[in-house]
Coordinates of C-alpha atoms in Angstrom, one line a residue:
Chain A
M55 CA 17.1 -7.2 19.7
I56 CA 18.0 -9.6 16.9
Y57 CA 16.0 -12.8 17.1
A58 CA 17.9 -16.2 17.5
E59 CA 15.6 -17.6 14.8
P60 CA 13.6 -15.4 12.3
K61 CA 9.9 -15.3 13.3
C62 CA 7.5 -16.3 10.5
S63 CA 3.7 -15.4 10.6
P64 CA 1.0 -15.8 8.0
G65 CA -0.7 -12.8 6.4
G66 CA -3.9 -14.3 4.9
D67 CA -3.7 -17.0 2.3
R68 CA -0.7 -15.8 0.3
F69 CA 1.7 -13.7 2.5
M70 CA 4.3 -14.6 5.0
L71 CA 5.9 -12.0 7.3
I72 CA 9.5 -12.9 8.4
E73 CA 10.9 -10.7 11.3
F74 CA 14.6 -10.8 12.0
G75 CA 14.6 -8.5 15.0
D76 CA 12.9 -5.4 16.3
E77 CA 15.5 -2.7 16.1
L78 CA 16.7 -0.1 13.6
T79 CA 20.1 -1.2 12.6
L80 CA 21.9 -1.2 9.2
A81 CA 22.8 -4.9 9.9
L82 CA 19.2 -6.0 10.0
N83 CA 18.3 -4.1 6.9
F84 CA 21.2 -5.6 5.0
F85 CA 20.0 -9.0 6.1
S86 CA 16.4 -8.3 5.0
Q87 CA 17.5 -7.0 1.7
G88 CA 20.0 -9.8 1.2
L89 CA 17.5 -12.5 2.0
A90 CA 15.0 -10.9 -0.4
R91 CA 17.7 -10.9 -3.1
A92 CA 18.7 -14.5 -2.4
M93 CA 15.1 -15.7 -2.6
I94 CA 14.7 -14.2 -6.1
E95 CA 18.2 -15.3 -7.3
Q96 CA 17.7 -18.9 -6.1
K97 CA 14.2 -18.9 -7.6
I98 CA 12.6 -20.3 -4.4
K99 CA 9.5 -22.2 -5.7
G100 CA 6.2 -20.3 -5.2
V101 CA 7.7 -16.9 -4.4
V102 CA 6.0 -14.2 -6.4
E103 CA 7.4 -11.1 -4.9
T104 CA 9.1 -9.8 -1.7
S105 CA 8.9 -6.6 0.2
P106 CA 11.8 -6.0 2.6
C107 CA 11.7 -3.3 5.2
F108 CA 13.9 -2.2 8.1
S109 CA 14.2 -5.5 9.9
S110 CA 11.5 -7.7 8.3
L111 CA 10.6 -9.2 5.0
S112 CA 7.1 -9.7 3.6
V113 CA 6.8 -12.5 1.0
H114 CA 3.9 -13.0 -1.4
Y115 CA 3.8 -16.6 -2.5
E116 CA 1.5 -18.7 -4.7
P117 CA -0.2 -21.4 -2.6
D118 CA -0.8 -23.6 -5.6
E119 CA 3.0 -24.0 -5.9
V120 CA 4.2 -24.2 -2.3
H121 CA 2.7 -25.0 1.1
Y122 CA 3.2 -22.4 3.8
D123 CA 5.1 -24.9 6.0
D124 CA 7.5 -25.9 3.3
L125 CA 8.1 -22.3 2.3
R126 CA 8.8 -21.5 5.9
K127 CA 11.4 -24.3 6.2
E128 CA 13.0 -23.3 2.9
I129 CA 13.3 -19.6 3.9
L130 CA 14.7 -20.4 7.4
A131 CA 17.4 -22.7 5.7
L132 CA 18.3 -19.9 3.3
A133 CA 18.4 -17.3 6.1
N134 CA 20.8 -19.7 8.0
S135 CA 23.0 -20.1 5.0
L136 CA 23.4 -16.4 4.6
G137 CA 24.6 -16.2 8.2
E138 CA 26.2 -13.0 9.5
A139 CA 26.0 -10.3 6.9
D140 CA 28.9 -8.3 8.4
D141 CA 31.3 -8.6 5.5
V142 CA 28.9 -7.2 3.0
E143 CA 29.3 -4.0 1.1
V144 CA 26.9 -2.5 -1.4
E145 CA 27.0 0.3 -4.0
S146 CA 25.1 3.3 -2.7
R147 CA 24.2 6.6 -4.4
L148 CA 24.3 9.8 -2.3
L149 CA 21.6 12.3 -3.1
Y150 CA 21.7 15.9 -1.8
F151 CA 18.2 17.2 -0.8
P152 CA 17.9 20.9 0.0
A153 CA 15.2 21.2 2.7
V154 CA 13.6 24.1 4.5
Y155 CA 13.3 23.1 8.2
L156 CA 10.6 24.7 10.3
D157 CA 9.0 25.8 7.0
P158 CA 5.8 27.7 6.5
W159 CA 4.0 24.9 4.6
T160 CA 4.2 22.1 7.3
T161 CA 3.5 24.8 9.9
A162 CA 0.3 25.6 8.0
A163 CA -0.6 21.9 7.8
M164 CA -0.1 21.5 11.6
K165 CA -2.2 24.6 12.2
E166 CA -5.0 23.1 10.1
Y167 CA -4.8 19.9 12.1
R168 CA -5.1 21.8 15.4
E169 CA -8.1 23.8 14.1
K170 CA -10.0 20.9 12.5
I171 CA -9.0 17.7 14.4
N172 CA -7.0 18.1 17.6
P173 CA -6.6 21.5 19.3
E174 CA -4.3 19.9 21.9
K175 CA -1.6 18.8 19.5
E176 CA 1.7 20.5 20.2
P177 CA 3.7 21.8 17.2
D178 CA 5.7 18.8 15.9
P179 CA 9.3 20.2 16.0
E180 CA 8.9 21.3 19.7
F181 CA 7.2 18.0 20.5
I182 CA 10.1 15.9 19.0
A183 CA 12.8 18.2 20.6
Q184 CA 11.2 17.7 24.0
L185 CA 10.6 14.0 23.7
N186 CA 14.2 13.4 22.7
N187 CA 15.7 15.7 25.4
L188 CA 17.0 18.3 23.0
D189 CA 17.6 21.9 24.1
D190 CA 15.4 23.5 21.5
V191 CA 14.1 23.2 17.9
E192 CA 17.3 24.7 16.6
Q193 CA 19.2 21.7 18.1
F194 CA 16.6 19.4 16.6
V195 CA 17.3 20.8 13.1
R196 CA 21.1 20.4 13.7
V197 CA 20.6 16.8 14.8
H198 CA 18.1 15.8 12.2
S199 CA 20.1 17.2 9.3
G200 CA 23.4 16.0 10.8
S201 CA 23.4 12.5 9.3
E202 CA 23.1 10.8 6.0
Y203 CA 19.9 8.8 5.7
W204 CA 19.8 5.2 4.5
C205 CA 17.0 4.2 2.2
A206 CA 16.0 0.9 3.8
A207 CA 12.9 0.3 1.7
L208 CA 10.4 1.8 -0.7
G209 CA 6.7 1.4 0.1
F210 CA 3.5 2.7 1.5
W211 CA 2.9 4.7 -1.7
P212 CA 4.9 4.3 -5.0
G213 CA 8.5 5.4 -4.5
T214 CA 8.2 6.5 -0.9
P215 CA 11.4 5.9 1.0
F216 CA 11.7 4.5 4.6
L217 CA 14.8 6.2 5.9
M218 CA 17.1 5.7 8.9
P219 CA 20.0 7.8 10.0
L220 CA 23.4 6.2 9.5
D221 CA 24.8 8.2 12.4
P222 CA 23.2 6.8 15.6
R223 CA 23.8 10.1 17.3
C224 CA 21.1 11.5 15.1
Q225 CA 18.6 8.7 15.9
L226 CA 15.4 10.4 17.1
T227 CA 12.0 8.9 17.8
A228 CA 8.4 10.1 17.7
P229 CA 5.0 8.6 18.0
K230 CA 2.7 8.7 14.9
Y231 CA -0.3 11.1 14.8
N232 CA -3.5 9.7 16.3
P233 CA -5.8 10.3 14.5
P234 CA -3.9 10.9 11.2
R235 CA -3.7 14.3 9.4
T236 CA -5.9 14.7 6.4
F237 CA -3.4 16.9 4.5
T238 CA 0.4 16.9 4.1
P239 CA 2.1 18.9 1.3
R240 CA 4.2 17.1 -1.3
G241 CA 7.9 17.1 -0.3
T242 CA 7.2 17.1 3.4
I243 CA 9.8 15.4 5.6
G244 CA 8.4 13.7 8.6
M245 CA 9.2 11.1 11.3
G246 CA 7.3 8.3 12.9
G247 CA 8.7 5.8 15.3
G248 CA 12.4 5.8 14.4
S249 CA 12.0 6.3 10.7
T250 CA 12.1 9.4 8.5
A251 CA 10.0 9.6 5.3
I252 CA 9.4 12.1 2.4
Y253 CA 5.9 12.5 1.2
P254 CA 5.9 12.1 -2.7
V255 CA 2.5 13.8 -3.2
D256 CA 0.0 15.8 -1.3
G257 CA -2.0 13.5 1.0
P258 CA -3.0 12.3 4.4
G259 CA -0.3 11.3 6.8
G260 CA 0.6 10.1 10.3
Y261 CA 4.2 11.2 10.8
Q262 CA 5.3 14.2 12.8
I263 CA 6.3 16.9 10.3
F264 CA 9.0 19.6 10.3
A265 CA 10.6 20.3 6.9
R266 CA 10.0 20.3 3.2
T267 CA 12.2 19.6 0.2
P268 CA 11.6 20.9 -3.4
I269 CA 13.3 17.8 -4.8
P270 CA 10.6 15.5 -6.5
I271 CA 10.8 11.8 -5.6
W272 CA 7.8 11.0 -7.8
D273 CA 7.0 12.8 -11.1
A274 CA 4.2 11.6 -13.3
K275 CA 5.0 14.6 -15.6
Q276 CA 8.6 13.3 -16.1
R277 CA 10.1 16.8 -16.1
L278 CA 13.7 15.8 -15.1
P279 CA 16.0 13.2 -16.8
Q280 CA 15.9 11.0 -13.7
F281 CA 12.2 10.3 -14.4
E282 CA 12.6 9.5 -18.1
S283 CA 12.4 5.7 -17.6
Q284 CA 10.5 5.5 -14.3
L285 CA 8.2 7.7 -12.3
W286 CA 10.1 7.4 -9.0
L287 CA 13.6 8.6 -8.1
L288 CA 14.9 6.5 -5.2
Q289 CA 15.9 2.9 -4.6
P290 CA 16.9 0.9 -1.5
T291 CA 20.6 1.4 -0.6
D292 CA 20.4 5.1 -1.6
R293 CA 21.6 7.7 0.9
I294 CA 20.0 11.1 1.3
K295 CA 21.6 14.1 2.9
F296 CA 19.3 16.9 3.8
I297 CA 20.9 20.4 3.3
P298 CA 19.0 23.1 5.2
C299 CA 18.0 25.9 2.8
S300 CA 15.9 29.0 2.8
V301 CA 12.4 29.5 1.5
E302 CA 13.9 31.6 -1.4
E303 CA 16.2 28.8 -2.4
F304 CA 13.2 26.3 -2.2
N305 CA 11.2 28.5 -4.5
E306 CA 14.0 28.9 -7.0
I307 CA 14.6 25.1 -7.1
E308 CA 10.9 24.4 -7.4
R309 CA 10.7 26.8 -10.4
K310 CA 13.6 25.0 -12.1
V311 CA 12.1 21.6 -11.4
E312 CA 8.8 22.8 -13.0
E313 CA 10.6 24.0 -16.2
G314 CA 12.8 20.9 -16.3
S315 CA 16.1 22.7 -15.9
F316 CA 17.0 21.6 -12.3
V317 CA 20.3 19.6 -12.1
M318 CA 20.0 17.0 -9.4
N319 CA 23.0 16.4 -7.2
I320 CA 23.6 12.6 -7.2
I321 CA 27.0 11.1 -6.3
D322 CA 27.4 7.6 -7.7
Y323 CA 30.8 6.0 -7.1
Q324 CA 30.7 5.0 -3.4
K325 CA 30.0 1.8 -1.5
V326 CA 28.7 1.3 2.0
S327 CA 30.4 -1.4 4.0
L328 CA 28.5 -2.8 6.9
Q329 CA 31.6 -3.8 8.7
R330 CA 33.2 -0.4 8.5
H331 CA 30.0 1.3 9.5
Q332 CA 29.7 -1.0 12.5
A333 CA 33.3 -0.3 13.5
W334 CA 32.7 3.4 13.2
V335 CA 29.5 3.3 15.3
E336 CA 31.2 1.3 18.0
Q337 CA 33.8 4.0 18.8
L338 CA 31.2 6.8 18.8
D339 CA 30.1 8.5 22.0
L340 CA 26.4 8.1 21.6
N341 CA 25.6 10.7 24.3
A342 CA 27.4 13.4 22.5
R343 CA 25.0 15.4 20.3
F344 CA 25.5 18.2 17.8
Chain B
M202 CA -14.9 2.0 -28.7
L203 CA -17.2 2.6 -25.7
E204 CA -18.1 6.3 -25.7
V205 CA -18.6 7.6 -22.2
I206 CA -22.0 9.4 -22.1
K207 CA -22.1 9.4 -18.3
P208 CA -19.1 8.2 -16.3
G209 CA -21.0 7.0 -13.2
L210 CA -19.7 7.7 -9.7
E211 CA -16.3 6.0 -10.1
T212 CA -16.0 3.6 -13.0
S213 CA -12.5 2.3 -13.5
I214 CA -10.7 0.0 -15.8
Q215 CA -9.5 -3.1 -13.8
D216 CA -8.0 -6.4 -14.8
Y217 CA -7.1 -9.5 -12.8
P218 CA -4.9 -10.3 -10.9
G219 CA -3.6 -6.7 -11.4
R220 CA -0.2 -5.1 -11.1
I221 CA 1.7 -8.0 -9.5
G222 CA 5.4 -7.8 -8.6
Y223 CA 5.9 -4.2 -7.6
L224 CA 5.0 -4.1 -3.9
N225 CA 8.7 -3.5 -3.2
L226 CA 8.4 -0.2 -5.0
G227 CA 5.1 0.6 -3.3
F228 CA 2.7 -0.2 -6.1
P229 CA -0.4 -2.1 -4.9
W230 CA -2.0 -4.8 -7.0
S231 CA -5.1 -2.7 -7.7
S232 CA -7.4 -5.0 -9.9
A233 CA -11.1 -5.7 -9.4
M234 CA -12.3 -5.8 -5.8
D235 CA -14.8 -8.5 -6.7
S236 CA -12.7 -10.5 -9.2
W237 CA -15.1 -13.4 -9.0
S238 CA -17.7 -11.3 -10.9
L239 CA -15.2 -9.7 -13.3
R240 CA -13.8 -13.1 -14.2
L241 CA -17.2 -14.6 -14.9
A242 CA -18.1 -11.5 -17.0
N243 CA -15.0 -12.1 -19.1
I244 CA -15.7 -15.8 -19.6
L245 CA -19.3 -15.0 -20.7
V246 CA -18.0 -12.8 -23.6
G247 CA -15.2 -15.2 -24.6
N248 CA -12.3 -13.3 -23.0
D249 CA -9.5 -14.6 -20.8
A250 CA -10.8 -14.5 -17.2
G251 CA -8.3 -11.8 -16.4
A252 CA -9.0 -9.4 -19.2
A253 CA -9.6 -5.7 -18.4
G254 CA -13.2 -4.7 -17.9
L255 CA -15.0 -1.9 -16.1
E256 CA -15.6 -1.8 -12.3
C257 CA -18.6 0.5 -11.5
Q258 CA -18.8 1.7 -8.0
F259 CA -22.3 2.4 -6.4
I260 CA -23.7 4.2 -9.6
G261 CA -22.9 2.9 -13.0
P262 CA -22.1 4.6 -16.3
S263 CA -23.9 5.1 -19.6
L264 CA -21.8 4.0 -22.5
K265 CA -22.5 4.2 -26.3
V266 CA -21.1 1.3 -28.2
Q267 CA -19.4 2.3 -31.5
R268 CA -19.5 -1.2 -33.2
D269 CA -21.6 -4.4 -32.9
T270 CA -20.2 -6.5 -30.1
V271 CA -21.1 -8.7 -27.1
I272 CA -21.2 -7.6 -23.5
A273 CA -21.9 -9.1 -20.1
V274 CA -22.9 -7.4 -16.8
T275 CA -22.2 -9.1 -13.5
G276 CA -21.7 -8.2 -9.8
A277 CA -24.0 -5.7 -8.1
D278 CA -27.4 -5.3 -9.6
M279 CA -27.3 -1.8 -11.2
Q280 CA -30.5 -2.2 -13.2
A281 CA -28.7 -2.4 -16.6
K282 CA -30.6 -1.4 -19.7
I283 CA -29.9 -1.2 -23.4
D284 CA -31.7 1.8 -25.0
G285 CA -34.1 1.8 -22.1
A286 CA -35.0 -1.9 -22.1
E287 CA -33.9 -3.9 -19.1
I288 CA -31.3 -6.6 -19.8
P289 CA -30.5 -9.7 -17.7
M290 CA -27.3 -9.9 -15.7
W291 CA -24.9 -12.9 -15.8
E292 CA -25.6 -13.4 -19.5
S293 CA -23.8 -12.5 -22.7
I294 CA -25.8 -10.0 -24.8
A295 CA -25.4 -8.7 -28.3
I296 CA -25.3 -4.9 -28.5
G297 CA -25.3 -3.0 -31.8
A298 CA -23.3 0.0 -32.9
G299 CA -25.0 3.2 -31.6
Q300 CA -26.9 1.5 -28.8
V301 CA -26.5 2.8 -25.2
L302 CA -25.8 0.5 -22.2
E303 CA -27.1 2.4 -19.2
M304 CA -26.5 1.4 -15.5
A305 CA -28.1 3.0 -12.5
F306 CA -27.5 2.7 -8.7
A307 CA -26.6 -0.6 -7.1
K308 CA -29.8 -2.1 -5.7
T309 CA -28.0 -5.1 -4.2
G310 CA -24.2 -5.2 -3.8
A311 CA -21.9 -2.2 -4.4
R312 CA -19.8 -2.9 -7.5
G313 CA -21.1 -3.9 -11.0
Y314 CA -18.8 -5.3 -13.7
I315 CA -18.9 -4.9 -17.5
A316 CA -17.0 -7.1 -19.8
V317 CA -16.8 -6.5 -23.6
A318 CA -15.8 -9.2 -26.1
G319 CA -12.1 -8.7 -26.8
G320 CA -11.4 -6.9 -23.5
I321 CA -10.5 -3.2 -22.9
S322 CA -7.2 -2.4 -24.6
S323 CA -6.0 0.8 -22.8
P324 CA -2.2 0.9 -22.4
E325 CA -0.6 -1.3 -19.8
F326 CA 1.5 0.2 -17.0
L327 CA 3.9 -2.2 -15.2
G328 CA 2.2 -5.2 -16.8
S329 CA -1.4 -4.3 -16.0
R330 CA -4.3 -2.1 -17.2
S331 CA -5.7 -1.7 -13.7
T332 CA -6.4 1.8 -12.6
F333 CA -4.5 3.1 -9.5
H334 CA -6.2 6.4 -9.0
K335 CA -4.0 7.6 -6.1
A336 CA -0.8 7.6 -8.2
G337 CA -2.6 8.4 -11.5
V338 CA -1.4 5.3 -13.3
G339 CA -3.1 2.6 -15.3
G340 CA -6.6 2.8 -16.8
M341 CA -7.1 5.8 -19.1
G342 CA -4.9 8.7 -17.9
G343 CA -4.6 7.1 -14.5
H344 CA -8.1 7.9 -13.4
A345 CA -11.7 6.7 -13.4
I346 CA -13.3 7.1 -16.9
Q347 CA -14.6 10.6 -17.8
K348 CA -17.4 11.9 -19.9
D349 CA -16.6 12.0 -23.7
Q350 CA -13.7 9.6 -23.4
V351 CA -13.7 6.7 -25.8
V352 CA -12.6 3.5 -24.1
P353 CA -10.7 1.3 -26.5
V354 CA -11.7 -2.4 -26.9
A355 CA -9.7 -5.1 -28.7
Q356 CA -11.3 -7.3 -31.4
G357 CA -13.2 -10.3 -29.9
D358 CA -15.5 -13.1 -30.9
G359 CA -18.1 -13.3 -28.1
R360 CA -21.4 -15.2 -28.5
P361 CA -24.7 -13.9 -27.0
G362 CA -27.0 -16.2 -25.0
R363 CA -24.4 -17.7 -22.7
K364 CA -25.4 -17.7 -19.0
V365 CA -23.6 -18.3 -15.7
K366 CA -25.3 -21.1 -13.7
E367 CA -27.0 -19.8 -10.6
S368 CA -24.8 -21.9 -8.4
A369 CA -21.6 -20.4 -9.8
R370 CA -22.4 -16.8 -9.0
P371 CA -21.2 -15.0 -5.9
P372 CA -24.1 -15.0 -3.3
I373 CA -24.5 -11.2 -2.8
V374 CA -26.4 -10.7 0.5
T375 CA -29.6 -8.5 0.6
D376 CA -29.8 -8.1 4.4
K377 CA -26.7 -5.8 4.7
Q378 CA -24.9 -8.2 6.9
W379 CA -21.7 -10.0 5.8
T380 CA -19.6 -12.7 7.3
V381 CA -16.1 -12.2 6.1
D382 CA -13.3 -14.8 6.5
V383 CA -10.1 -13.7 8.2
V384 CA -6.8 -15.5 9.0
R385 CA -5.1 -14.7 12.3
G386 CA -1.8 -12.8 11.9
P387 CA 0.8 -11.6 11.2
N388 CA 0.9 -9.4 14.3
D389 CA -1.8 -11.2 16.3
D390 CA 0.5 -11.6 19.4
W391 CA 0.2 -7.8 20.0
V392 CA -3.5 -8.1 20.9
D393 CA -4.7 -9.7 24.2
D394 CA -7.3 -12.5 24.4
A395 CA -10.1 -10.1 25.2
G396 CA -9.2 -8.0 22.1
H397 CA -9.3 -11.1 19.9
E398 CA -12.6 -12.2 21.4
R399 CA -14.1 -8.7 20.9
F400 CA -12.9 -8.5 17.3
L401 CA -14.5 -11.8 16.4
S402 CA -17.8 -11.2 18.3
T403 CA -18.4 -7.6 17.0
Q404 CA -20.5 -6.6 14.1
W405 CA -18.3 -3.8 12.6
K406 CA -19.9 -1.0 10.6
L407 CA -18.3 -0.2 7.3
S408 CA -17.5 3.5 7.5
A409 CA -18.4 6.0 4.8
K410 CA -14.7 7.0 4.9
S411 CA -13.8 3.9 2.8
D412 CA -12.4 3.6 -0.7
R413 CA -10.4 1.2 -2.8
S414 CA -7.3 1.8 -0.6
G415 CA -8.9 1.2 2.8
F416 CA -12.1 0.0 4.4
R417 CA -12.5 1.7 7.8
L418 CA -14.4 -0.2 10.4
E419 CA -16.4 1.4 13.3
G420 CA -16.7 -0.6 16.5
P421 CA -15.3 -1.0 20.0
D422 CA -11.7 -0.2 21.2
W423 CA -8.9 -2.7 21.1
T424 CA -6.9 -4.0 24.0
F425 CA -3.3 -5.2 23.8
N426 CA -0.7 -7.5 25.2
E427 CA 2.4 -6.5 27.2
K428 CA 4.3 -6.6 23.9
A429 CA 2.4 -3.6 22.6
Y430 CA 3.6 -1.4 25.6
D431 CA 7.0 -2.8 26.5
K432 CA 9.0 -2.1 23.3
L433 CA 11.8 0.0 21.9
P434 CA 11.0 3.6 21.1
E435 CA 11.8 3.0 17.3
H436 CA 8.3 1.4 17.1
G437 CA 6.5 4.6 18.1
S438 CA 4.8 4.9 21.5
D439 CA 1.2 4.1 20.6
P440 CA 0.3 0.4 21.4
A441 CA -0.6 -0.2 17.7
N442 CA 2.8 1.3 16.5
I443 CA 5.3 -1.2 15.2
L444 CA 8.7 -0.7 13.4
D445 CA 7.6 -0.2 9.8
Q446 CA 7.0 -3.5 7.9
G447 CA 5.6 -4.8 4.7
Y448 CA 1.8 -5.2 4.8
P449 CA -0.1 -8.2 3.4
V450 CA -2.8 -7.3 0.9
G451 CA -6.1 -7.6 2.9
A452 CA -4.4 -6.7 6.2
I453 CA -6.7 -5.5 9.0
N454 CA -4.4 -2.6 9.9
L455 CA -4.9 -1.0 13.3
A456 CA -4.3 2.8 12.9
G457 CA -4.4 3.7 16.6
Q458 CA -7.8 2.3 17.5
T459 CA -9.4 2.3 14.0
P460 CA -9.2 -0.9 12.1
I461 CA -8.7 -0.3 8.3
I462 CA -8.8 -3.2 5.9
L463 CA -6.1 -2.6 3.3
V464 CA -7.8 -3.5 0.1
N465 CA -6.8 -3.4 -3.6
D466 CA -5.2 0.0 -3.7
G467 CA -3.9 0.0 -0.1
P468 CA -0.4 1.0 1.1
S469 CA 2.3 -1.7 0.9
M470 CA 4.2 -0.8 4.0
G471 CA 3.9 1.1 7.2
G472 CA 4.1 1.2 11.0
F473 CA 0.8 -0.1 12.4
I474 CA 0.1 -3.7 13.5
N475 CA -2.0 -6.1 11.4
P476 CA -3.6 -8.6 13.9
Y477 CA -5.7 -10.3 11.1
T478 CA -5.7 -10.5 7.3
V479 CA -8.7 -11.0 5.0
P480 CA -7.7 -13.7 2.5
Q481 CA -8.3 -13.4 -1.2
C482 CA -11.4 -15.7 -1.1
A483 CA -13.3 -13.0 0.9
F484 CA -12.3 -10.0 -1.2
W485 CA -15.4 -10.2 -3.4
K486 CA -17.6 -9.7 -0.2
L487 CA -15.6 -6.5 0.6
G488 CA -16.2 -5.4 -3.0
Q489 CA -19.9 -5.9 -2.7
A490 CA -20.3 -4.3 0.8
K491 CA -21.7 -0.8 0.9
P492 CA -20.7 1.8 3.6
G493 CA -23.1 1.5 6.5
E494 CA -23.4 -2.3 6.2
L495 CA -22.3 -4.6 8.9
L496 CA -19.3 -7.0 8.8
S497 CA -18.6 -9.8 11.2
F498 CA -15.4 -11.8 10.9
E499 CA -14.8 -15.5 11.1
A500 CA -11.3 -16.9 11.7
I501 CA -10.2 -19.7 9.4
S502 CA -6.9 -21.5 8.8
V503 CA -4.4 -20.6 6.1
D504 CA -5.1 -24.0 4.4
D505 CA -8.9 -23.4 4.4
A506 CA -8.5 -19.9 3.1
Q507 CA -6.3 -21.2 0.2
Q508 CA -8.8 -24.0 -0.6
K509 CA -11.7 -21.4 -0.7
A510 CA -9.7 -19.3 -3.2
R511 CA -9.2 -22.5 -5.3
D512 CA -12.9 -23.2 -5.2
I513 CA -13.8 -19.7 -6.5
T514 CA -11.2 -20.0 -9.3
A515 CA -12.7 -23.4 -10.3
L516 CA -16.1 -21.6 -10.6
C517 CA -14.5 -18.9 -12.8
S518 CA -14.4 -21.3 -15.8
E519 CA -16.3 -22.6 -18.8
D520 CA -17.9 -25.3 -16.6
S521 CA -20.0 -22.6 -15.0
I522 CA -21.6 -21.6 -18.3
E523 CA -25.0 -23.0 -19.4

């Protein structure tokens, strides 16, 4: 649902969390991003930095400059003045990400988790397919790779995208691991709750995992031109389309990335219109799946 | 101009307040965990309170100084010596070219701090010299200092013989029990009354699986309100799962049933609830708590937490020097 009034809660002595609703919609993310932008543009007193996510906004403020209650009032007034965001359109890059679904690397990580941590854990792709009433893992791959993904936020680790499918027919959900995995290979694509993420580096993780991309989203070695001025690739409002590929293609792309010769496929002339997206979503048959 | 003879367990370059302004890209603040001690060390040697110094975790380094300068050692008592002779903490001390500052294990507290007149001058990354090990940025080459590295220091004009008044130092406990301030929220309404009561009445054990990104706490299970069960599937099905959100620095993040305090290098965003947050005024205690020690939590108001941070900042000044 979308809350009638944004809900503000304190996070310690210098953070405020503002929640606009509790669902995964493009409208709520446009609103969080829009309010974050407006707070910076209007130089709201005491605001140091903001961190918008799917349907909420975390604000870091300086208590010597503004009292919590005054900041709350100011943010609510600004949120009111923004009103409905449904006539907004934003520039949006489209990035193609080859990805091996049901790949050997995430399969090995799942196996290690079963051996070391939880022998009861079902393989993640089968588990997600079953939970979302899909026929089999092949259908899961078709559904997951069937939509463009909207980069709603960056966070968790530098440059890590929080992604949601723009096609609601591809909206899947999954619980997070409990307890988390100790190892996930770099480039792994996973899901937790309704969001999809890409792991920028090897590390622990809590999402269900099922695919791997050779496209780097973080590169401290700065091997490709996209990393010349910054170490991360993505920004909020980007769209990613996963293109299923083979292990051989993965290896070839990885080799080219390593030697710095890989050409990234990034389309940069389009805009995403919230209104047009909503109109399209409204006429879809949400029960029809690929 | 500090030559690393022995690096210690994990000695990292940290400044204060750290890498501020990049949470929306996923960069944490990093910075010194006990910034009270780092700030006082800097003031002793004539630096800005926020200059870059060394944070020494559990076991300190041995460093050979390459030119005459002034240093100060604060925080955990790591039995600092110069060329084998014990030196006092909380005091600025002259050290000559070729002399070796040697730190051992932390007798009390967990993290010692070393400031050098002029401040460490390693390159800045996104406006800070603080080391963020996990992404390999800041500090020297993105990691804790290593044997044979030479840590660069800017020119300074420190004076020896300056002391921090006893009353202005962080009171590091010796009985392994800490009382840590918390502020309720942001996701406190997901936990039921019994869960809140249990959290505040339990002595939680700081797990060995803790580092600068998260402090894991061992203790009883949590219980939840209806809200944690009756929710849309986008949140994830576990009661502690929430639609991903920005995390406050210091959040007590409930990963399933394990509370993890998201400290200086912690994740900026994720899908677990944060029923409480440790305010900045209590971070020094986290910085000085060792794994195995016991933490109990005391809920205070936002206003009180802010005032306590102001009180500490007031102590990190020239007025505290005698």
